[in-house]
PDB file of N, CA and C in Angstrom:
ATOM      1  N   UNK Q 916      11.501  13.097 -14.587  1.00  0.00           N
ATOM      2  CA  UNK Q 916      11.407  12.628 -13.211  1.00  0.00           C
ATOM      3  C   UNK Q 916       9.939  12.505 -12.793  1.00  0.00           C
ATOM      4  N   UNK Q 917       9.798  11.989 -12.416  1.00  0.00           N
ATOM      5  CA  UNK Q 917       8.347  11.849 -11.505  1.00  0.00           C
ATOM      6  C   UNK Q 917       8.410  12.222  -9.719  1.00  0.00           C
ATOM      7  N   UNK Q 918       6.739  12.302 -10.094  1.00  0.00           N
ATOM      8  CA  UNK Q 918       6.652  13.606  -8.727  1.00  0.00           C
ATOM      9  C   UNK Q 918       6.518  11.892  -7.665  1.00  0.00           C
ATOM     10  N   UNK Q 919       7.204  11.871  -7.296  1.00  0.00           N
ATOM     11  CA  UNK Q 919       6.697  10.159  -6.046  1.00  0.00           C
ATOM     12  C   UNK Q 919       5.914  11.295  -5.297  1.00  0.00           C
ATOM     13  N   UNK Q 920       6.628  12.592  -4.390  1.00  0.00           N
ATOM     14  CA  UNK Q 920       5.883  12.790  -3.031  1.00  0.00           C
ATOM     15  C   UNK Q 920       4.654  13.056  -3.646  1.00  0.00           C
ATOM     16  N   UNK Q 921       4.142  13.869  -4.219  1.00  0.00           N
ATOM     17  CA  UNK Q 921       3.285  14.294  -4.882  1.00  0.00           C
ATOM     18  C   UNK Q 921       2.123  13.708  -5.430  1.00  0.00           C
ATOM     19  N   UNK Q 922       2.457  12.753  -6.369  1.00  0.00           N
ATOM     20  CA  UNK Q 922       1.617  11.526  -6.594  1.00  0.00           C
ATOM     21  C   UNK Q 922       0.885  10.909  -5.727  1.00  0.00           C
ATOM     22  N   UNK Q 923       1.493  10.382  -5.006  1.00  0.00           N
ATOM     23  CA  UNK Q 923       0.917   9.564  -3.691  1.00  0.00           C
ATOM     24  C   UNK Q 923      -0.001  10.418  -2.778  1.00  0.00           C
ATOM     25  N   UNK Q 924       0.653  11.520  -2.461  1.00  0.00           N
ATOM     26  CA  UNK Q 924      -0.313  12.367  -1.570  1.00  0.00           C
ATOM     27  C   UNK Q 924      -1.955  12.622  -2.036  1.00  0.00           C
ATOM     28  N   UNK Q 925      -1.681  12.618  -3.868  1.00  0.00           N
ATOM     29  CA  UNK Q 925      -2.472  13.082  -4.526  1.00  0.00           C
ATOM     30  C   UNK Q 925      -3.483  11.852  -4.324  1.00  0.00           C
ATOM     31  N   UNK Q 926      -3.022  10.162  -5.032  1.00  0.00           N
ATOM     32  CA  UNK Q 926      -3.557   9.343  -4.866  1.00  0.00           C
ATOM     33  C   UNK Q 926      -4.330   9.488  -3.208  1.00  0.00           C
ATOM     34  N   UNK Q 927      -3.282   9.374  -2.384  1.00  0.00           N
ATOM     35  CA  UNK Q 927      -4.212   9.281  -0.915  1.00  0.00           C
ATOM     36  C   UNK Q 927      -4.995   9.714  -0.767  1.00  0.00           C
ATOM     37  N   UNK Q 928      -4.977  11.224  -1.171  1.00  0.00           N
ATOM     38  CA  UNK Q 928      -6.025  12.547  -1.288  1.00  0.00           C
ATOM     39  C   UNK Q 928      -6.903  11.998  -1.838  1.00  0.00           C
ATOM     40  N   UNK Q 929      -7.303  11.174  -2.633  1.00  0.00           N
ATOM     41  CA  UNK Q 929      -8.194  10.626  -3.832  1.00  0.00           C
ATOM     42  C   UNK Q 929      -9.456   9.723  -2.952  1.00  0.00           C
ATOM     43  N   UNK Q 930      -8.380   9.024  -2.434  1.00  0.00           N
ATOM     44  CA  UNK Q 930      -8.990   7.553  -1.774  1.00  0.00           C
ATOM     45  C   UNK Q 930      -9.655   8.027  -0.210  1.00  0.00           C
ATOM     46  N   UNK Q 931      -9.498   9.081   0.551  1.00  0.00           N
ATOM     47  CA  UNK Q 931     -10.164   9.719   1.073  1.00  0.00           C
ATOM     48  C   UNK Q 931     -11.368  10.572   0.840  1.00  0.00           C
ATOM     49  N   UNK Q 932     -10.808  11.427  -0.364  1.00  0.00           N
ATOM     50  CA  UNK Q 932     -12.598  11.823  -1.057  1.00  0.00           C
ATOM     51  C   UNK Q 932     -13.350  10.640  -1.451  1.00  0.00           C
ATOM     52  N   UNK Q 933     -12.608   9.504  -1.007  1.00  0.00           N
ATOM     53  CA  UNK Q 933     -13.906   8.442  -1.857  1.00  0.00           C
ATOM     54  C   UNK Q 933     -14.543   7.766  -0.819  1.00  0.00           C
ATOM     55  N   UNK Q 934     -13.999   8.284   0.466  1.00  0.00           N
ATOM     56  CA  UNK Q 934     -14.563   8.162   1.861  1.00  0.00           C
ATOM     57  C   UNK Q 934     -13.792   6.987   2.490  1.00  0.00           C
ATOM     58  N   UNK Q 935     -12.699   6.168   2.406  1.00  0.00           N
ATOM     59  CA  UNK Q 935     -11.676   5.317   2.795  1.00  0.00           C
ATOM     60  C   UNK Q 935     -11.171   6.041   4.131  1.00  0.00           C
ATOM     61  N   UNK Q 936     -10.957   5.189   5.099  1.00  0.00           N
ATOM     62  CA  UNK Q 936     -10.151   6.215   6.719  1.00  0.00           C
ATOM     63  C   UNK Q 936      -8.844   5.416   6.292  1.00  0.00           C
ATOM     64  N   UNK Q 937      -9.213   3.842   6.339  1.00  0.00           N
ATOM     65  CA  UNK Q 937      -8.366   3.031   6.671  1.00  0.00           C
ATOM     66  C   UNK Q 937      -7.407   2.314   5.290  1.00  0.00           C
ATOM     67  N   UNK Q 938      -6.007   3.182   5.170  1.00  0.00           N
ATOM     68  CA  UNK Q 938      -5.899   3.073   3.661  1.00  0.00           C
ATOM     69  C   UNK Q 938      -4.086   2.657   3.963  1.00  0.00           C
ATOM     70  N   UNK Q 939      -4.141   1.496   3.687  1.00  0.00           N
ATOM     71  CA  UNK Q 939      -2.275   1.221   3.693  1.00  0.00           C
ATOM     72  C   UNK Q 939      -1.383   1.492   2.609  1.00  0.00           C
ATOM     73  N   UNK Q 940      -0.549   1.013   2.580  1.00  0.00           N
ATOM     74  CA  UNK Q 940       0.975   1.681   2.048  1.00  0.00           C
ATOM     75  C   UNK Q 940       1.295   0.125   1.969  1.00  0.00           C
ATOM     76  N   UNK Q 941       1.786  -0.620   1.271  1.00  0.00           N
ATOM     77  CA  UNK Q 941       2.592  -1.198   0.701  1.00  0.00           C
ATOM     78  C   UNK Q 941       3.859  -0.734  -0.339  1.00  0.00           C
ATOM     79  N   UNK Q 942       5.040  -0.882   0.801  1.00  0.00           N
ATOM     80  CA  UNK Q 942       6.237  -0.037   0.487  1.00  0.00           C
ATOM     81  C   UNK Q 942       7.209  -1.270  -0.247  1.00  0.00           C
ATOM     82  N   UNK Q 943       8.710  -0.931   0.210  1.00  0.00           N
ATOM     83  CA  UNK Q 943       9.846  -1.752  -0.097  1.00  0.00           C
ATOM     84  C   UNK Q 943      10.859  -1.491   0.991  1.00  0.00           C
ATOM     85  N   UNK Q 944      11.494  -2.648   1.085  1.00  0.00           N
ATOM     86  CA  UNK Q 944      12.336  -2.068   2.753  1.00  0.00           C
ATOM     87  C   UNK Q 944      13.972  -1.987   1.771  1.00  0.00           C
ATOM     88  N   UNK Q 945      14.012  -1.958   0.199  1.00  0.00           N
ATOM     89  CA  UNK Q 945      14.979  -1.914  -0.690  1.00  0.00           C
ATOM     90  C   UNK Q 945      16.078  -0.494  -0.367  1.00  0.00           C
ATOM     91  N   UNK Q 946      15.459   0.342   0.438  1.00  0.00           N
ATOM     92  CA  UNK Q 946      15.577   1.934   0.576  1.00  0.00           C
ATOM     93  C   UNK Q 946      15.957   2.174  -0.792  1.00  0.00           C
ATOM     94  N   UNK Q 947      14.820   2.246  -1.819  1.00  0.00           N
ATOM     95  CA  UNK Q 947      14.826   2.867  -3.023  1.00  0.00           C
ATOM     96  C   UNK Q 947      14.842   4.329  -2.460  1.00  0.00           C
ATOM     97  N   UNK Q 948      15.127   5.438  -2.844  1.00  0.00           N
ATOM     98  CA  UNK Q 948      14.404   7.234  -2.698  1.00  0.00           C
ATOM     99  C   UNK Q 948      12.875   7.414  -3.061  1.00  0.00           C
ATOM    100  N   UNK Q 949      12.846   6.447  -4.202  1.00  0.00           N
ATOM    101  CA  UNK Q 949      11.321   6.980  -5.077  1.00  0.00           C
ATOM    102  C   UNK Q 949      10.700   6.290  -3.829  1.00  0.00           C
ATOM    103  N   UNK Q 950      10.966   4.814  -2.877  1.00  0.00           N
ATOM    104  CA  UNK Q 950       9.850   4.512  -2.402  1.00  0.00           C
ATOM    105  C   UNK Q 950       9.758   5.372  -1.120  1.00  0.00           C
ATOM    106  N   UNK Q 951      10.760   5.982  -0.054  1.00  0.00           N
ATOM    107  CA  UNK Q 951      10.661   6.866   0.295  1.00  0.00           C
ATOM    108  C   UNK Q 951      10.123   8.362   0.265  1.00  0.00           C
ATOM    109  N   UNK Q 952      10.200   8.663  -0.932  1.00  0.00           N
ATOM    110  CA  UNK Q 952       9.367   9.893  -0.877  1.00  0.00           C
ATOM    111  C   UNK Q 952       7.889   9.534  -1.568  1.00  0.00           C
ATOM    112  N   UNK Q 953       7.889   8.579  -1.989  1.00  0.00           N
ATOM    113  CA  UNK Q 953       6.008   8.332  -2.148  1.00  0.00           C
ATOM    114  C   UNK Q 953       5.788   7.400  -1.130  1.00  0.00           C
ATOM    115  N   UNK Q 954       6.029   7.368  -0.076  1.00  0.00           N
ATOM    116  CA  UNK Q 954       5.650   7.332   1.775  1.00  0.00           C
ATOM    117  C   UNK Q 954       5.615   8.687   2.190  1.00  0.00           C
ATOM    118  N   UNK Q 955       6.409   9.592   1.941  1.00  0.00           N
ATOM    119  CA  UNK Q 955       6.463  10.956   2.805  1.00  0.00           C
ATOM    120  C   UNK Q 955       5.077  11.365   1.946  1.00  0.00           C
ATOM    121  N   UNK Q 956       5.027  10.972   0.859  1.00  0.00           N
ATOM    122  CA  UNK Q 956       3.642  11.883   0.689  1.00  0.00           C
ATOM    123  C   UNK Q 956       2.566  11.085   1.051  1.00  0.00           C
ATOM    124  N   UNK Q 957       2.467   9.526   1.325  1.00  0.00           N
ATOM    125  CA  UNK Q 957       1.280   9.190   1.940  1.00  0.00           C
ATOM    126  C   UNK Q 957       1.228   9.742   3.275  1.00  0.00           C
ATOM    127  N   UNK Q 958       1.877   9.646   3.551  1.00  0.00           N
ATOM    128  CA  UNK Q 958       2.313  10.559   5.252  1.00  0.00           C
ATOM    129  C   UNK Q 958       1.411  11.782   5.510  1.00  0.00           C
ATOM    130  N   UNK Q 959       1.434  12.366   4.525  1.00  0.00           N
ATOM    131  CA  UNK Q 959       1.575  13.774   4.746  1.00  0.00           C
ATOM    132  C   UNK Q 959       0.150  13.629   4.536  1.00  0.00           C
ATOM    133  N   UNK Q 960      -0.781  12.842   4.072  1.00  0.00           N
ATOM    134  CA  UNK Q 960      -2.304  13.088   3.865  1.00  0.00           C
ATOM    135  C   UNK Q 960      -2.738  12.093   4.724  1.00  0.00           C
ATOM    136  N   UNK Q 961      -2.315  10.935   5.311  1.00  0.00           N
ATOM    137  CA  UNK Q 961      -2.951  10.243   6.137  1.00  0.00           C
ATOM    138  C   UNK Q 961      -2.726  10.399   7.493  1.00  0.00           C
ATOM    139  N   UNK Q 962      -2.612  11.445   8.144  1.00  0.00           N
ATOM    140  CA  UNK Q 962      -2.377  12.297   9.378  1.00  0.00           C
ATOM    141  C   UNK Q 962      -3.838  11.665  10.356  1.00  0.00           C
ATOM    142  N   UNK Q 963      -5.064  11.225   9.717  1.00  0.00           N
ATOM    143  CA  UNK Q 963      -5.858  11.158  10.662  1.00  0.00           C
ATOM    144  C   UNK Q 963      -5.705  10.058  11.604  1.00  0.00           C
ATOM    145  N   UNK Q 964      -6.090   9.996  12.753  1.00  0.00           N
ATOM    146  CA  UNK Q 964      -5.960   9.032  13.766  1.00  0.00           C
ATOM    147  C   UNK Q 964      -6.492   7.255  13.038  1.00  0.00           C
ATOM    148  N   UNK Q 965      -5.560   6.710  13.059  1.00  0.00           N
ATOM    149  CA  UNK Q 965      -6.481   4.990  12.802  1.00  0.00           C
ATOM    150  C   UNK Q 965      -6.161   5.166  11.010  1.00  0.00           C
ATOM    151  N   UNK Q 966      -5.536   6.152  10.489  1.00  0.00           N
ATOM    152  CA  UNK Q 966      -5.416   5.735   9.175  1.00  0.00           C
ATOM    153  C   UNK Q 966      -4.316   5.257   8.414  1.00  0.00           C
ATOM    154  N   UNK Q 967      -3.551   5.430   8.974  1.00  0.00           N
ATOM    155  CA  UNK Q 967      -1.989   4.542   8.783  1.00  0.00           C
ATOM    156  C   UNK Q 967      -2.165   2.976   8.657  1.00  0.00           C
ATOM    157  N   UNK Q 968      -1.850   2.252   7.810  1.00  0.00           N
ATOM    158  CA  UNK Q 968      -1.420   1.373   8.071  1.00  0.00           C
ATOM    159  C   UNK Q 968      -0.576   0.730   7.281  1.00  0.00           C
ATOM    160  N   UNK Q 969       0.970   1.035   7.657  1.00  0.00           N
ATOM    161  CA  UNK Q 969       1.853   1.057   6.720  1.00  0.00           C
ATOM    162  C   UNK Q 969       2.318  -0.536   6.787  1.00  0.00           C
ATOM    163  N   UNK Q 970       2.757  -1.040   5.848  1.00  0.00           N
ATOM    164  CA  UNK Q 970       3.693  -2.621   5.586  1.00  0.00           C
ATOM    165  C   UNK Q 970       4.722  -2.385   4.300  1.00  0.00           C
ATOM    166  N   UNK Q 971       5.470  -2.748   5.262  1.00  0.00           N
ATOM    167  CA  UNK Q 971       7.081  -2.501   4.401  1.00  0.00           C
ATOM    168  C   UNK Q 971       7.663  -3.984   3.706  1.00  0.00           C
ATOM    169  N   UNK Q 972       7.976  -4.452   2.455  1.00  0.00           N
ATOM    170  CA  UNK Q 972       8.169  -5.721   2.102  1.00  0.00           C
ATOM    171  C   UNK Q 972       9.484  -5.563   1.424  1.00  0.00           C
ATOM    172  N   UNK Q 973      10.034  -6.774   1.864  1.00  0.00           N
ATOM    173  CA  UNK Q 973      11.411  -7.038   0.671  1.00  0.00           C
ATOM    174  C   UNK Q 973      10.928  -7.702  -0.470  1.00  0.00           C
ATOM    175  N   UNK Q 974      11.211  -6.816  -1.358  1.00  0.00           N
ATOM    176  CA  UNK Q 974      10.747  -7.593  -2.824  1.00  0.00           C
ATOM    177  C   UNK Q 974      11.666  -8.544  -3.180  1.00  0.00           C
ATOM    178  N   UNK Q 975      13.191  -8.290  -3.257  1.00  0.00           N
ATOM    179  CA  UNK Q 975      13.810  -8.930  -4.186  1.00  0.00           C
ATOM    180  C   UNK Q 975      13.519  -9.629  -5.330  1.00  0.00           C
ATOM    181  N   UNK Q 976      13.589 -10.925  -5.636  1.00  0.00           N
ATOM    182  CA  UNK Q 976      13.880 -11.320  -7.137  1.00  0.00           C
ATOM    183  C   UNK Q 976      11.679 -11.577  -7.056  1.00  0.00           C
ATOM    184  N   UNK Q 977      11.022 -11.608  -6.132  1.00  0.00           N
ATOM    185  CA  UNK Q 977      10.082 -12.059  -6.225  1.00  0.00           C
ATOM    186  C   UNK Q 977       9.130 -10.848  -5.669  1.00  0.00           C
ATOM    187  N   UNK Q 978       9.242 -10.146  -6.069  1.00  0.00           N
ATOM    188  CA  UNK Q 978       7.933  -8.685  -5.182  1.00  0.00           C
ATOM    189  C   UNK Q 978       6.809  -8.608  -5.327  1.00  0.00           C
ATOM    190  N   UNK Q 979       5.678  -9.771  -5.863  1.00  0.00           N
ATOM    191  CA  UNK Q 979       4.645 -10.061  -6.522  1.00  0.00           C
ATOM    192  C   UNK Q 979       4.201 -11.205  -5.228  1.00  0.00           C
ATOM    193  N   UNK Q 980       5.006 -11.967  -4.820  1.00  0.00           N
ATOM    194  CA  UNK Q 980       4.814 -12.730  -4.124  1.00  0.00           C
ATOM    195  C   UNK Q 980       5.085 -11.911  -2.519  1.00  0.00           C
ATOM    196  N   UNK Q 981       6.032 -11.216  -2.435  1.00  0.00           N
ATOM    197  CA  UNK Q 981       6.204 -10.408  -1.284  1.00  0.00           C
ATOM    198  C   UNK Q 981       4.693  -9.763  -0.847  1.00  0.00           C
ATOM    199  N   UNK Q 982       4.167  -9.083  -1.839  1.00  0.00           N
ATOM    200  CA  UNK Q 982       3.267  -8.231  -1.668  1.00  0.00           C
ATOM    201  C   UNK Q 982       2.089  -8.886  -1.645  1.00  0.00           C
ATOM    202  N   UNK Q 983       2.202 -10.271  -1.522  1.00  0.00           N
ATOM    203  CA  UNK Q 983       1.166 -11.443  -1.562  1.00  0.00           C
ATOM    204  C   UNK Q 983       0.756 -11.678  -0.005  1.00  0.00           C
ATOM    205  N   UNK Q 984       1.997 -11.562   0.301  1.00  0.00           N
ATOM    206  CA  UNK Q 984       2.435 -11.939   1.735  1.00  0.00           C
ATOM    207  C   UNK Q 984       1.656 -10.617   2.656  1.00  0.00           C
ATOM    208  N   UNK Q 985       2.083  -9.637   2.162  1.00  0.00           N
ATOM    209  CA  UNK Q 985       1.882  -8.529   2.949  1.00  0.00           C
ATOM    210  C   UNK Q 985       0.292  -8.193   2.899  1.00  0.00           C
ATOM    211  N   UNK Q 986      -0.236  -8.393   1.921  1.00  0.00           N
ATOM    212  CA  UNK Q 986      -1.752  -7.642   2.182  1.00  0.00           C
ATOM    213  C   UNK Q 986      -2.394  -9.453   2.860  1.00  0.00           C
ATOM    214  N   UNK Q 987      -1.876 -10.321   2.638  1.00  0.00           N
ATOM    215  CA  UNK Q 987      -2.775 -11.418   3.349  1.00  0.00           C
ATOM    216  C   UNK Q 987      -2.850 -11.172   5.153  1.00  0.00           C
ATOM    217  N   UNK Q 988      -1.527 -10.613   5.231  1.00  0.00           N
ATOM    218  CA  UNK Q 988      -1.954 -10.092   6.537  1.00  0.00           C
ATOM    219  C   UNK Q 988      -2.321  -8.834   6.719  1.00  0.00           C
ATOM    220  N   UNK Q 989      -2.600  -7.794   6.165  1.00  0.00           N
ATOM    221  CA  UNK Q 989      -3.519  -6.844   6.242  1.00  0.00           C
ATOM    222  C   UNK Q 989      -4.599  -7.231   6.433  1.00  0.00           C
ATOM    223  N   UNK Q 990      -5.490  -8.252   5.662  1.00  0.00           N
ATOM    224  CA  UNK Q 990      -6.245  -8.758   5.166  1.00  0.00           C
ATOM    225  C   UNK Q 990      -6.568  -9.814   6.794  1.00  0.00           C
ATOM    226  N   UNK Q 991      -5.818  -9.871   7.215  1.00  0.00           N
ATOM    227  CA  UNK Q 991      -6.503 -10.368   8.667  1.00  0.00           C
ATOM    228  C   UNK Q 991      -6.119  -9.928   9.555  1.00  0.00           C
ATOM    229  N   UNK Q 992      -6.558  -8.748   9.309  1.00  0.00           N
ATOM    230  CA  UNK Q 992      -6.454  -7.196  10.911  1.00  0.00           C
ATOM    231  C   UNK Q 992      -7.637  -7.220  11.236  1.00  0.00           C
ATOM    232  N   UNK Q 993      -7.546  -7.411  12.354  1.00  0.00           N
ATOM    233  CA  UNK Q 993      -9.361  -7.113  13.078  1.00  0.00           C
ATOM    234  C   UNK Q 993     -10.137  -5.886  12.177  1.00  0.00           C
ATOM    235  N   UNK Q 994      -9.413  -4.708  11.793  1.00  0.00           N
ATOM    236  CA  UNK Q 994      -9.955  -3.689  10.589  1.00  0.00           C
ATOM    237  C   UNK Q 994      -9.049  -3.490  10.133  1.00  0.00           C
ATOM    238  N   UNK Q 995      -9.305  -4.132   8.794  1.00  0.00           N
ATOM    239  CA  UNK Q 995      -8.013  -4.449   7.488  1.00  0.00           C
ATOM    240  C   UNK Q 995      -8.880  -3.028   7.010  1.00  0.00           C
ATOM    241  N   UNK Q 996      -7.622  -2.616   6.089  1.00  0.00           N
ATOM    242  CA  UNK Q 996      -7.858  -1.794   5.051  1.00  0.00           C
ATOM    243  C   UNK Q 996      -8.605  -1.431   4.147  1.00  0.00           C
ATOM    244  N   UNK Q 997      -9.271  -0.599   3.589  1.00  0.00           N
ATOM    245  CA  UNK Q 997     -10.156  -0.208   2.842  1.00  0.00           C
ATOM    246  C   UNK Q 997      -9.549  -0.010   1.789  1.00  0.00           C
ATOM    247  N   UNK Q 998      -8.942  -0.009   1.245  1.00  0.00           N
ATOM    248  CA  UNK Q 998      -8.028   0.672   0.370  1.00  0.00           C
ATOM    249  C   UNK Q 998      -6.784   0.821   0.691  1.00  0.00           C
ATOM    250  N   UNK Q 999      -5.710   0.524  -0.699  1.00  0.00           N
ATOM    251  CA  UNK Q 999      -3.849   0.009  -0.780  1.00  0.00           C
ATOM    252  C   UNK Q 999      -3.295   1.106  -1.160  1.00  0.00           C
ATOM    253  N   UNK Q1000      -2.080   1.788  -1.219  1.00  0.00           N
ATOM    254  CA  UNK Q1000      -1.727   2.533  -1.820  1.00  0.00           C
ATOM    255  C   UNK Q1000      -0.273   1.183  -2.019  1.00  0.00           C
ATOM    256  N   UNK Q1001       0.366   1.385  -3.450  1.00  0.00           N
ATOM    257  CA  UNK Q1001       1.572   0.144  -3.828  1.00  0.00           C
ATOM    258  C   UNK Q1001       2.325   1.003  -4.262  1.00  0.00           C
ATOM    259  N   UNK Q1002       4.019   0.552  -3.974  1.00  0.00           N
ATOM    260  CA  UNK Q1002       4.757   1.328  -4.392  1.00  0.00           C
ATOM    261  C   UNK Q1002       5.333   1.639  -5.736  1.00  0.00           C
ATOM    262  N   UNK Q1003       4.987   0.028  -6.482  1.00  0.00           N
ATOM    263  CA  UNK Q1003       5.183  -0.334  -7.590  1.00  0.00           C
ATOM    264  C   UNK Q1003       3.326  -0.872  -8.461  1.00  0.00           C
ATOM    265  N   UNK Q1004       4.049  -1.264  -9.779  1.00  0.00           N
ATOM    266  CA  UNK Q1004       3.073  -2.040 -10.230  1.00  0.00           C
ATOM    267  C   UNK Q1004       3.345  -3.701  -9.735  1.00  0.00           C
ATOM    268  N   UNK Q1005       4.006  -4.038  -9.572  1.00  0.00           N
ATOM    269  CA  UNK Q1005       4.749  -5.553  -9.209  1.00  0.00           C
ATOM    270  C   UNK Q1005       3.874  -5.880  -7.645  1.00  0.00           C
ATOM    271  N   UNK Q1006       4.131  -4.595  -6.821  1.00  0.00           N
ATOM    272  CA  UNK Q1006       3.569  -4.574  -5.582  1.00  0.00           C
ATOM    273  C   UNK Q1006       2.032  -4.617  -5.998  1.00  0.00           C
ATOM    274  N   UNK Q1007       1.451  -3.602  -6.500  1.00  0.00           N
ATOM    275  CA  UNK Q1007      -0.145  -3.636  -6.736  1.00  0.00           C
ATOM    276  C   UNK Q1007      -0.580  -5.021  -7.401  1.00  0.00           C
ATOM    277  N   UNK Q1008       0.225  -5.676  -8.194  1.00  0.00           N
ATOM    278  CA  UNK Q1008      -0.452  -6.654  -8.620  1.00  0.00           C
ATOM    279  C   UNK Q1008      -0.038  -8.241  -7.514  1.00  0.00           C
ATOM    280  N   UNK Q1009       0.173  -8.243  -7.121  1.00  0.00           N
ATOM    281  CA  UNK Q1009       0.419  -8.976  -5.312  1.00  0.00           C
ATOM    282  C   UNK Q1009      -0.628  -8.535  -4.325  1.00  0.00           C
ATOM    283  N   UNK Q1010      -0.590  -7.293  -4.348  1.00  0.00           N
ATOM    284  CA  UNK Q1010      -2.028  -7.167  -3.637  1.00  0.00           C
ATOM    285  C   UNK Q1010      -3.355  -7.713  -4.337  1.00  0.00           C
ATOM    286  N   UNK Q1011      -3.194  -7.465  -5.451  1.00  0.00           N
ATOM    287  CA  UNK Q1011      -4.502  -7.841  -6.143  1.00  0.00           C
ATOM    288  C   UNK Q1011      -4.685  -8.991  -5.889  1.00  0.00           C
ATOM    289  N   UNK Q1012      -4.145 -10.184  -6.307  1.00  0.00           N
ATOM    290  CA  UNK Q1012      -4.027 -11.486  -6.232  1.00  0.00           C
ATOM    291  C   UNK Q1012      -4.206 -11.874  -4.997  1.00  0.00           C
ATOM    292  N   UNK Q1013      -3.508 -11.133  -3.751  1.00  0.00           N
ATOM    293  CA  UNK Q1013      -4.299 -11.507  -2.675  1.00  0.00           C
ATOM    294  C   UNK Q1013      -5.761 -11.390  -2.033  1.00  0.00           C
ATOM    295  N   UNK Q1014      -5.962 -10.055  -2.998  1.00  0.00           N
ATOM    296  CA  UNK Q1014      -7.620  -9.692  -2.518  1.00  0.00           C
ATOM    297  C   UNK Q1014      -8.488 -10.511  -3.292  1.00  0.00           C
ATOM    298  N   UNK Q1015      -7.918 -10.801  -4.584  1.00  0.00           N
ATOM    299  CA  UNK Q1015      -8.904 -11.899  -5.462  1.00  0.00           C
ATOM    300  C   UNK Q1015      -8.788 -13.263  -4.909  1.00  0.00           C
ATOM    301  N   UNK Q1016      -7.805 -13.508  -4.228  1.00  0.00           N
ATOM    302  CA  UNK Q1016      -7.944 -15.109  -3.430  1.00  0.00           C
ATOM    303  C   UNK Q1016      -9.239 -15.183  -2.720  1.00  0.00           C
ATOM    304  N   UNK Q1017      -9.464 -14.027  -2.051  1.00  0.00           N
ATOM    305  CA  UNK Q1017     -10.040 -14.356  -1.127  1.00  0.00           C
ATOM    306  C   UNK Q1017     -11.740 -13.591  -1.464  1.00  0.00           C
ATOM    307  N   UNK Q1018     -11.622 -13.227  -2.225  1.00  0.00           N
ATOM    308  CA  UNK Q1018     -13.193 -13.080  -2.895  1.00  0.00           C
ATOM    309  C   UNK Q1018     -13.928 -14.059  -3.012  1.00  0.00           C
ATOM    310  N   UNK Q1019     -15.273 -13.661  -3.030  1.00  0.00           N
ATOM    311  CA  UNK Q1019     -16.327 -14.970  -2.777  1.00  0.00           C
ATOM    312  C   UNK Q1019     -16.595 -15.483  -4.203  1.00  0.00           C
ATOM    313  N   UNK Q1020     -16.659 -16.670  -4.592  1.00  0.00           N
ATOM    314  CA  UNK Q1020     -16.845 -17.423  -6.112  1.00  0.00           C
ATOM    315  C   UNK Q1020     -17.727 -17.500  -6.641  1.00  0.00           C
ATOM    316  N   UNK Q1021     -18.236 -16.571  -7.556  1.00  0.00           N
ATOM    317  CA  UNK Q1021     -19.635 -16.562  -7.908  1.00  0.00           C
ATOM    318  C   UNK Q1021     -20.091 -17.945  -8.996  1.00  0.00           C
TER     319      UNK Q1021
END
């Protein structure tokens, strides 16, 4: 089994020692358990004021593209995120692709 609450808290814990306030959650609105309890543990470390910023996505047959969707609008919050926490790898790599869209072209 894997630790979800645990993990995540740990990750969050991580991305705060690395000096991040503003750190989202890209979840699943699937009500998996695993994605539920690796939310209760981002929860549980992002308690500070202004550091939440949770987005919940339906993956279904496409969760790469969901999660495309979701950080592009993170990504235009007056103060977008510093840092993702994903519930999956499917999800993290949707975020990625959205943050590499929009990188400058060297």
């Amino acid at each position: 089994m894997i630790a979800n609450r645990e993990g995540t808290r740990a990750a969050t814990e991580h991305l705060i020692g690395l000096g991040h306030r503003r750190i989202a959650y890209l979840g699943d609105r699937g009500g998996y358990q695993s994605d539920a309890e690796r939310l209760a543990g981002y929860k549980e470390r992002s308690r500070q004021p202004g550091s939440i910023l949770r987005r919940s996505l339906r993956g279904g047959r496409r969760p790469s593209r969901a999660a495309i969707e979701a950080m592009d609008a993170l990504l235009r919050l007056q103060h977008p995120p510093t840092a993702v926490c994903c519930y999956n790898d499917m999800t993290a790599l949707g975020a990625m692709r959205a943050i590499r869209a929009r990188a400058p072209r060297a």
